[in-house]
Amino acid sequence: MPAVSKGDGMRGLAVFISDIRNCKSKEAEIKRINKELANIRSKFKGDKALDGYSKKKYVCKLLFIFLLGHDIDFGHMEAVNLLSSNKYTEKQIGYLFISVLVNSNSELIRLINNAIKNDLSSRNPTFMCLALHCIANVGSREMAEAFAGEIPRILVAGDTMDSVKQSAALCLLRLYKTSPDLVLMGEWTSRVVHLLNDQHMGVVTAAISLITCLSQKNPDEFKTCVSLAVSRLSRIVSSASTDLQDYTYYFVPAPWLSCKLLRLLQCYPPPEDGAVKGRLVECLETILNKAQEPPKSKKVQHSNAKNAILFEAISLIIHYDSEPNLLVRACNQLGQFLQHRETNLRYLALESMCTLASSEFSHEAVKTHIETVINALKTERDVSVRQRAADLLYAMCDRSNAKQIVAEMLSYLETADYSIREEMVLKVAILAEKYAVDYSWYVDTILNLIRIAGDYVSEEVWYRVIQIVINRDDVQGYAAKTVFEALQAPACHENMVKVGGYILGEFGNLIAGDPRSSPLVQFNLLHSKFHLCSVPTRALLLSAYIKFINLFPETKSTIQEVLRSDSQIRNSDVELQQRAVEYLKLSSIASTDVLATVLEEMPPFPERESSILAKLKKKKGPGAVSVNELEEGKREGGELNGGGERGDNSAIAASNASTPSPSADLLGLRTGPPVTAAAPSAGSLLVDVFSEAGVNDDGFLRDLEPPTESSDSLLAEGPGDSDSAPPSVVSEDPATPLPESNELLNKFVCKNNGVLFENQLLQIGIKSEYRQNLGRMYLFYGNKTSVQFITFTTTVTCPGELQSQLNVQAKPVEPLIEGGAQVQQVINIECLTDFSDAPLLNIKFRYGGALQNLTLKLPVTINKFFQPTEMASHDFFQRWKQLSLPQQEAQKIFKANHAMDTEVLKAKLLGLGMALLENVDPNPENFVCAGVIQTKAQQVGSLLRLEPNAQAQMYRLTVRSSKDTVSKRLCELLAEQF
Amino acid sequence: MIKFLLMVNKQGQTRLSRYYEQVELGKRASLEADVVRGCLARRKEECSFVEFKDYKLVYRQYAALFIVVGITENENELSIYELVHNFVEVLDKYFSRVSELDIMFSLDKVHIILDEMILNGHIVETNKTRILAPLLALDKMAES
């Protein structure tokens, strides 16, 4: 080897590097670099033409400066000039600079391409290699356009030098990856495959990378590579360590090439040809055998190289998953590594075994190592190894060992590294759910989880335990007892309070017989935690209290007293205050029947994919949960969810496999957009309590005076509508309302309050009241972001003839809405005569510089001006007959969109504003209503009859009014409601 | 596939960096700092493979110098681990007892060696003689 002089004669470079090394501080270094940059710049700009040597020296310096992390914005041209030098050293440094510093969208590409073209046609292999390396490293589209046709030719030409072939193979790979459309398959493709047979090992090494990539994209066209790869592998594996000379590494023949061959084979299923397959199995057996032989060298390099091949062979065996014998042997081999003194081997063995655990042939063999793995979890000093052990335990878990594994994971959690706790918690929760035979064990496990690692228990986990308890009545009593006991602890995690509050609120009655857990004791226990909890938890507890009033009338006065206390009823938090006020009112004015209906036990949740599994998948990305696991879920599904008819959820679970996170929330709460400050999830709990119980919130809350104006979240639409919150759509044309605005309008036909619109940025709540022909509407614009909206303006317009039918006046609104704030706008409405259209509300504002512009329909509909009219049966029919002109009647027959629940129908008809007349229609299934629409010009009497047909799931709706347009409009509006 | 190869000393100074996937200059410094921090914090008996963002790091320490390789999931960790050693042996052969200074002062040569071994994120050559051939030819030309 030649003695190399430092800096290779480039004294200036050596001095500069020494200077940098001697810099005492970062500032000094930067100063020195700037000085040098200025120097080089002036040299490049100077009049004197630089010779190749100087150019090379300066480009070298720039390269060094770039490495130190400084941007280099000049010198590119000089580097390009070096490319056309005839001196190899200069050319080489030019190419180096280009491939390190130039990115694929540089403007210089054309010049570079020119130089490359010259070098490729030079027939000088060294120059050709430099040019090919450059294409492989930069790989821009223009380069692909220029050279995609030529490179395959170079690659397969008989007279190309080996080193050029190597470069050409990787160069083509790069072009194929960046511009697959330009690399056309052709007669070269079959010849590429035959490079696997090339006598030169370097060529094979390079060609495999290309062939692997091509095979993944076009498996059929490259199928022949399998038999070629097998025979190549076989020759290497069976060769003596001296056969391959320079490709032998510490007595291991061609380890990197072997790994790449084994990796290529993993692109294909097991070979169909018996002879090829036999040869391959032989190879794999030889590799496994070699692992048992005494090492040929004590050097770690020897064993590493050998094991690199071994692990790759095991990957292939697992990939095939068809040779039980090999799988079990692989498992035993990995088992040995589990106790190896090399940490690297233990780590890789755990990782590899994890995939082995999912094969049906080796699952049992993997399970025999459970004690070793548990031991690794407890004693490994390296967190990444412990993580692998935890993964493996998760993978090898099944019904037979679930209790042991879950117990070990739980105890590991107590000392686990913070970085992996959340994932561990999810895994424990999933295993506990998946393999729960008796649900008391499941409940115990989750409560333990909360006790040990409460901070890491995400909402999904505690939602899930509640969901399961609610759906399974055999565990409810046990759950109530267990949470009651858990809450006795002087300090318990807030998540425990949440679960406890929810479960006692639903099922506290199941343990109330025992004087030690009498209703009052339960209440006092919960309430003792109240003051230590955050607002959402307190909100949940308040809901539990109102449920207590229903479950245990004897607690009513105590709880009312609590609700009435200043700290509740005047709480500074709007949500808490509102709950306190409403619950207090509810408990004092509603009859026990109403209370029992409203506060009925939660109905079973619809079964869907375990949200925890979804969360784990999301955490790990799609594909992280193996197919096997999903199928496992399918098998377990039936038992897990108790009933046969619920078992079909697993199909959903499986079909959801590709989507990382389907609706993950368990309580049927909306998965609000991340910035929803205005509607905390706890806020919507109430909505669930009300609407799930089958009572229309509007009909109910109407009697209550909403204490605050920010009641939007409380009045939010029921779960049926919850998905209709539109995405952030900004309509281009201000005059066109959003496509969904008709739907939004329909939501408010039978109710006056709620959320009119919501997107990522803005929530619009609405509250309205009507008297005679007058109405007043309050719009609440909530800024959901943390950034202020500026130049916020709204305009209300009445398009077309509506102008003469409706008089709408909007009060001005604040032009600025701070992040998280809400502003209010009052709109006064006067109905002049009957109308069919809706006024348009246009909203414009700037958010972070971007103009937002959207138009909605204001939910002002003709029925808002109804005055209910009570009348007796014969009056009704008399008037019905009077309105007998054909145009006075409008009729529609339509399919039911919602469940045909009598109570819900009644509530909706009441919400419509007419009087619902009892005992009028001879058929008790039918509904009849009467009302008078008040407009300034006239009064329009209207009668309505709704005939449900439960068998056909259809309705017939008939409306008669003294004015034909009114009949028609009412019929249209109502047909969308049922 | 290999995403990048770094040579970093114990003080966290990068001595060589080669990216096989475009990474913005601004992000390189912080990436390199993160990588070094991750490796320096580890003890001798801990394993040489670290999960890092969406790829894996394979690292090996020689005196005060760390060589860290970022790889994707489908790469064989042990083979990369030995590739690093092979690389160091090639450097050692060329520089006869390579030191950090050799790498700093002959950055271009180290690059030539590396480019012969890894091209575009894939292993192309492992034979020491063939790896060094172009460089030796270059030296001969420079002498004459």
PDB file of C-alpha atoms in Angstrom, chain A residues 1-2 4 6-8 10 13-14 17-18 21 56 60 63-64 66-71 88-89 92-93 96 99-100 103 133 136-137 162-163 166-167 170 173-174 177 200 202 205-206 209 246-247 249-250 256 259-260 263 300-301 304-305 307-308 311-312 343-345 347-348 351 381-382 384-385 388, chain B residues 1 13-18 20 22 25 28 32 42-43 45-49 51 56 60 73-83 85-86 89 93-96 99 101-102 104-109 111-112 115-116 119-120 122-130 132 134 136-139 141-143:
ATOM      1  CA  MET A   1       0.000   0.000   0.000  1.00  0.00           C
ATOM      2  CA  PRO A   2       1.445   3.383  -0.845  1.00  0.00           C
ATOM      3  CA  VAL A   4      -0.388   8.348   1.775  1.00  0.00           C
ATOM      4  CA  LYS A   6      -1.980  13.750   4.532  1.00  0.00           C
ATOM      5  CA  GLY A   7      -4.049  15.897   2.286  1.00  0.00           C
ATOM      6  CA  ASP A   8      -2.377  14.426  -0.744  1.00  0.00           C
ATOM      7  CA  MET A  10      -3.224  19.858  -1.274  1.00  0.00           C
ATOM      8  CA  LEU A  13      -6.829  22.052   2.204  1.00  0.00           C
ATOM      9  CA  ALA A  14      -4.790  20.507   4.996  1.00  0.00           C
ATOM     10  CA  ILE A  17      -8.909  21.521   8.012  1.00  0.00           C
ATOM     11  CA  SER A  18      -6.327  21.934  10.749  1.00  0.00           C
ATOM     12  CA  ARG A  21      -9.979  21.506  14.136  1.00  0.00           C
ATOM     13  CA  LYS A  56     -10.140  20.678  -7.374  1.00  0.00           C
ATOM     14  CA  CYS A  60     -12.709  19.818  -1.957  1.00  0.00           C
ATOM     15  CA  LEU A  63     -17.266  19.645   0.218  1.00  0.00           C
ATOM     16  CA  PHE A  64     -15.703  19.728   3.620  1.00  0.00           C
ATOM     17  CA  PHE A  66     -20.819  21.289   3.382  1.00  0.00           C
ATOM     18  CA  LEU A  67     -20.137  18.326   5.598  1.00  0.00           C
ATOM     19  CA  LEU A  68     -19.857  20.652   8.579  1.00  0.00           C
ATOM     20  CA  GLY A  69     -23.449  21.591   7.925  1.00  0.00           C
ATOM     21  CA  HIS A  70     -23.119  24.805   5.912  1.00  0.00           C
ATOM     22  CA  ASP A  71     -25.121  25.404   2.820  1.00  0.00           C
ATOM     23  CA  TYR A  88      -9.225  11.491 -13.743  1.00  0.00           C
ATOM     24  CA  THR A  89      -8.561  13.119 -10.355  1.00  0.00           C
ATOM     25  CA  GLN A  92     -13.578  12.429 -10.007  1.00  0.00           C
ATOM     26  CA  ILE A  93     -13.844  15.332  -7.577  1.00  0.00           C
ATOM     27  CA  LEU A  96     -18.238  13.685  -6.136  1.00  0.00           C
ATOM     28  CA  SER A  99     -23.503  13.635  -6.398  1.00  0.00           C
ATOM     29  CA  VAL A 100     -23.186  14.940  -2.854  1.00  0.00           C
ATOM     30  CA  ASN A 103     -30.233  17.592  -6.010  1.00  0.00           C
ATOM     31  CA  HIS A 133     -22.459   6.553 -10.186  1.00  0.00           C
ATOM     32  CA  ALA A 136     -27.419   6.518  -9.686  1.00  0.00           C
ATOM     33  CA  ASN A 137     -26.938   9.142  -7.009  1.00  0.00           C
ATOM     34  CA  ASP A 162     -17.575  -6.049 -14.763  1.00  0.00           C
ATOM     35  CA  SER A 163     -17.209  -2.885 -12.747  1.00  0.00           C
ATOM     36  CA  GLN A 166     -22.164  -3.228 -11.441  1.00  0.00           C
ATOM     37  CA  SER A 167     -22.602   0.524 -11.691  1.00  0.00           C
ATOM     38  CA  LEU A 170     -27.633   0.154  -9.636  1.00  0.00           C
ATOM     39  CA  LEU A 173     -32.453   0.546 -10.393  1.00  0.00           C
ATOM     40  CA  ARG A 174     -32.430   4.212  -9.486  1.00  0.00           C
ATOM     41  CA  LYS A 177     -37.539   3.767  -9.000  1.00  0.00           C
ATOM     42  CA  HIS A 200     -18.254 -12.414 -11.302  1.00  0.00           C
ATOM     43  CA  GLY A 202     -19.569  -8.437  -7.705  1.00  0.00           C
ATOM     44  CA  THR A 205     -24.257  -8.704  -5.911  1.00  0.00           C
ATOM     45  CA  ALA A 206     -25.169  -5.559  -7.781  1.00  0.00           C
ATOM     46  CA  SER A 209     -30.663  -5.388  -6.025  1.00  0.00           C
ATOM     47  CA  ASP A 246     -11.852 -12.529  -2.007  1.00  0.00           C
ATOM     48  CA  TYR A 247     -15.554 -12.910  -1.448  1.00  0.00           C
ATOM     49  CA  TYR A 249     -15.276 -13.007   4.805  1.00  0.00           C
ATOM     50  CA  TYR A 250     -13.778 -14.540   7.941  1.00  0.00           C
ATOM     51  CA  TRP A 256     -23.684 -10.448   1.737  1.00  0.00           C
ATOM     52  CA  CYS A 259     -28.278 -12.662   2.259  1.00  0.00           C
ATOM     53  CA  LYS A 260     -29.342 -10.858  -0.881  1.00  0.00           C
ATOM     54  CA  ARG A 263     -33.994 -11.895   0.303  1.00  0.00           C
ATOM     55  CA  VAL A 300     -16.992 -12.273  16.235  1.00  0.00           C
ATOM     56  CA  GLN A 301     -16.956 -11.280  12.568  1.00  0.00           C
ATOM     57  CA  ASN A 304     -21.870 -12.483  12.782  1.00  0.00           C
ATOM     58  CA  ALA A 305     -21.502 -13.170   9.097  1.00  0.00           C
ATOM     59  CA  ASN A 307     -25.661 -15.628  11.608  1.00  0.00           C
ATOM     60  CA  ALA A 308     -26.594 -12.916   9.155  1.00  0.00           C
ATOM     61  CA  PHE A 311     -31.418 -15.097  10.133  1.00  0.00           C
ATOM     62  CA  GLU A 312     -32.115 -14.415   6.490  1.00  0.00           C
ATOM     63  CA  THR A 343     -27.102  -8.934  23.034  1.00  0.00           C
ATOM     64  CA  ASN A 344     -27.399  -8.489  19.289  1.00  0.00           C
ATOM     65  CA  LEU A 345     -28.328 -12.123  18.853  1.00  0.00           C
ATOM     66  CA  TYR A 347     -32.460  -9.032  20.118  1.00  0.00           C
ATOM     67  CA  LEU A 348     -32.654 -10.514  16.643  1.00  0.00           C
ATOM     68  CA  GLU A 351     -37.643 -10.191  16.774  1.00  0.00           C
ATOM     69  CA  ARG A 381     -30.630  -4.336  30.548  1.00  0.00           C
ATOM     70  CA  ASP A 382     -31.408  -2.899  27.162  1.00  0.00           C
ATOM     71  CA  SER A 384     -34.989  -2.221  23.011  1.00  0.00           C
ATOM     72  CA  VAL A 385     -34.447  -5.876  23.866  1.00  0.00           C
ATOM     73  CA  ARG A 388     -38.843  -7.077  21.698  1.00  0.00           C
TER      74      ARG A 388
ATOM     75  CA  MET B   1     -32.117  -0.406   1.672  1.00  0.00           C
ATOM     76  CA  GLN B  13     -18.818  16.067  15.093  1.00  0.00           C
ATOM     77  CA  THR B  14     -19.744  14.544  11.780  1.00  0.00           C
ATOM     78  CA  ARG B  15     -16.717  13.327   9.898  1.00  0.00           C
ATOM     79  CA  LEU B  16     -18.481  11.807   6.962  1.00  0.00           C
ATOM     80  CA  SER B  17     -22.073  11.684   5.876  1.00  0.00           C
ATOM     81  CA  ARG B  18     -23.532  10.017   2.864  1.00  0.00           C
ATOM     82  CA  TYR B  20     -28.895   7.772  -0.226  1.00  0.00           C
ATOM     83  CA  GLN B  22     -32.598  13.296  -0.353  1.00  0.00           C
ATOM     84  CA  LEU B  25     -29.550  20.295   4.619  1.00  0.00           C
ATOM     85  CA  ARG B  28     -29.418  16.777   8.311  1.00  0.00           C
ATOM     86  CA  GLU B  32     -27.219  13.676  12.837  1.00  0.00           C
ATOM     87  CA  ARG B  42     -26.045   3.443  24.948  1.00  0.00           C
ATOM     88  CA  ARG B  43     -23.825   1.190  26.982  1.00  0.00           C
ATOM     89  CA  GLU B  45     -23.619  -4.357  26.512  1.00  0.00           C
ATOM     90  CA  GLU B  46     -26.660  -2.933  24.780  1.00  0.00           C
ATOM     91  CA  CYS B  47     -27.442  -4.148  21.334  1.00  0.00           C
ATOM     92  CA  SER B  48     -26.194  -2.424  18.218  1.00  0.00           C
ATOM     93  CA  PHE B  49     -29.586  -1.957  16.607  1.00  0.00           C
ATOM     94  CA  GLU B  51     -35.214   1.723  16.267  1.00  0.00           C
ATOM     95  CA  LYS B  56     -33.391   1.253  12.162  1.00  0.00           C
ATOM     96  CA  ARG B  60     -20.494   0.182  15.546  1.00  0.00           C
ATOM     97  CA  GLU B  73     -36.963  -2.683   7.673  1.00  0.00           C
ATOM     98  CA  ASN B  74     -36.145  -5.081   4.853  1.00  0.00           C
ATOM     99  CA  GLU B  75     -32.402  -4.971   5.409  1.00  0.00           C
ATOM    100  CA  ASN B  76     -30.494  -7.612   7.318  1.00  0.00           C
ATOM    101  CA  GLU B  77     -29.096  -6.006  10.483  1.00  0.00           C
ATOM    102  CA  LEU B  78     -26.167  -8.337  11.036  1.00  0.00           C
ATOM    103  CA  SER B  79     -25.037  -8.118   7.442  1.00  0.00           C
ATOM    104  CA  ILE B  80     -24.987  -4.320   7.691  1.00  0.00           C
ATOM    105  CA  TYR B  81     -23.163  -4.580  10.985  1.00  0.00           C
ATOM    106  CA  GLU B  82     -20.442  -6.589   9.267  1.00  0.00           C
ATOM    107  CA  LEU B  83     -20.534  -4.345   6.211  1.00  0.00           C
ATOM    108  CA  HIS B  85     -16.547  -3.634   9.678  1.00  0.00           C
ATOM    109  CA  ASN B  86     -15.616  -4.528   6.140  1.00  0.00           C
ATOM    110  CA  GLU B  89     -11.008  -2.857   7.187  1.00  0.00           C
ATOM    111  CA  LYS B  93      -5.819  -1.360   4.427  1.00  0.00           C
ATOM    112  CA  TYR B  94      -5.601   1.803   2.400  1.00  0.00           C
ATOM    113  CA  PHE B  95      -4.506   4.208   5.099  1.00  0.00           C
ATOM    114  CA  SER B  96      -2.567   1.593   7.070  1.00  0.00           C
ATOM    115  CA  SER B  99      -7.517   7.258  12.151  1.00  0.00           C
ATOM    116  CA  LEU B 101      -7.542  12.382  10.908  1.00  0.00           C
ATOM    117  CA  ASP B 102      -7.190  10.290   7.765  1.00  0.00           C
ATOM    118  CA  MET B 104     -10.893  14.281   7.692  1.00  0.00           C
ATOM    119  CA  PHE B 105      -7.899  14.985   5.484  1.00  0.00           C
ATOM    120  CA  SER B 106      -8.780  12.528   2.770  1.00  0.00           C
ATOM    121  CA  LEU B 107     -12.477  12.949   2.690  1.00  0.00           C
ATOM    122  CA  ASP B 108     -12.586  12.542  -1.084  1.00  0.00           C
ATOM    123  CA  LYS B 109     -10.829   9.192  -0.896  1.00  0.00           C
ATOM    124  CA  HIS B 111     -15.975   8.855  -0.430  1.00  0.00           C
ATOM    125  CA  ILE B 112     -14.466   6.980  -3.343  1.00  0.00           C
ATOM    126  CA  ASP B 115     -19.066   4.693  -3.362  1.00  0.00           C
ATOM    127  CA  GLU B 116     -17.408   1.514  -4.530  1.00  0.00           C
ATOM    128  CA  LEU B 119     -24.245   2.641  -4.454  1.00  0.00           C
ATOM    129  CA  ASN B 120     -27.631   4.205  -4.263  1.00  0.00           C
ATOM    130  CA  HIS B 122     -27.383  -0.990  -2.031  1.00  0.00           C
ATOM    131  CA  ILE B 123     -24.313  -3.113  -1.454  1.00  0.00           C
ATOM    132  CA  VAL B 124     -22.420  -3.428  -4.739  1.00  0.00           C
ATOM    133  CA  GLU B 125     -19.017  -4.730  -3.872  1.00  0.00           C
ATOM    134  CA  THR B 126     -17.531  -6.474  -0.846  1.00  0.00           C
ATOM    135  CA  ASN B 127     -14.227  -7.640  -2.215  1.00  0.00           C
ATOM    136  CA  LYS B 128     -11.482  -5.460  -0.708  1.00  0.00           C
ATOM    137  CA  THR B 129      -9.132  -5.620  -3.671  1.00  0.00           C
ATOM    138  CA  ARG B 130     -11.809  -4.598  -6.104  1.00  0.00           C
ATOM    139  CA  LEU B 132      -9.622  -0.290  -3.727  1.00  0.00           C
ATOM    140  CA  PRO B 134     -10.084   2.576  -8.738  1.00  0.00           C
ATOM    141  CA  LEU B 136      -5.124   2.908  -6.444  1.00  0.00           C
ATOM    142  CA  ALA B 137      -5.366   3.657 -10.137  1.00  0.00           C
ATOM    143  CA  LEU B 138      -6.074   7.234  -9.220  1.00  0.00           C
ATOM    144  CA  ASP B 139      -3.056   7.415  -6.939  1.00  0.00           C
ATOM    145  CA  MET B 141      -2.035   8.682 -12.039  1.00  0.00           C
ATOM    146  CA  ALA B 142      -1.377  11.398  -9.491  1.00  0.00           C
ATOM    147  CA  GLU B 143       2.150  10.168  -8.937  1.00  0.00           C
TER     148      GLU B 143
END
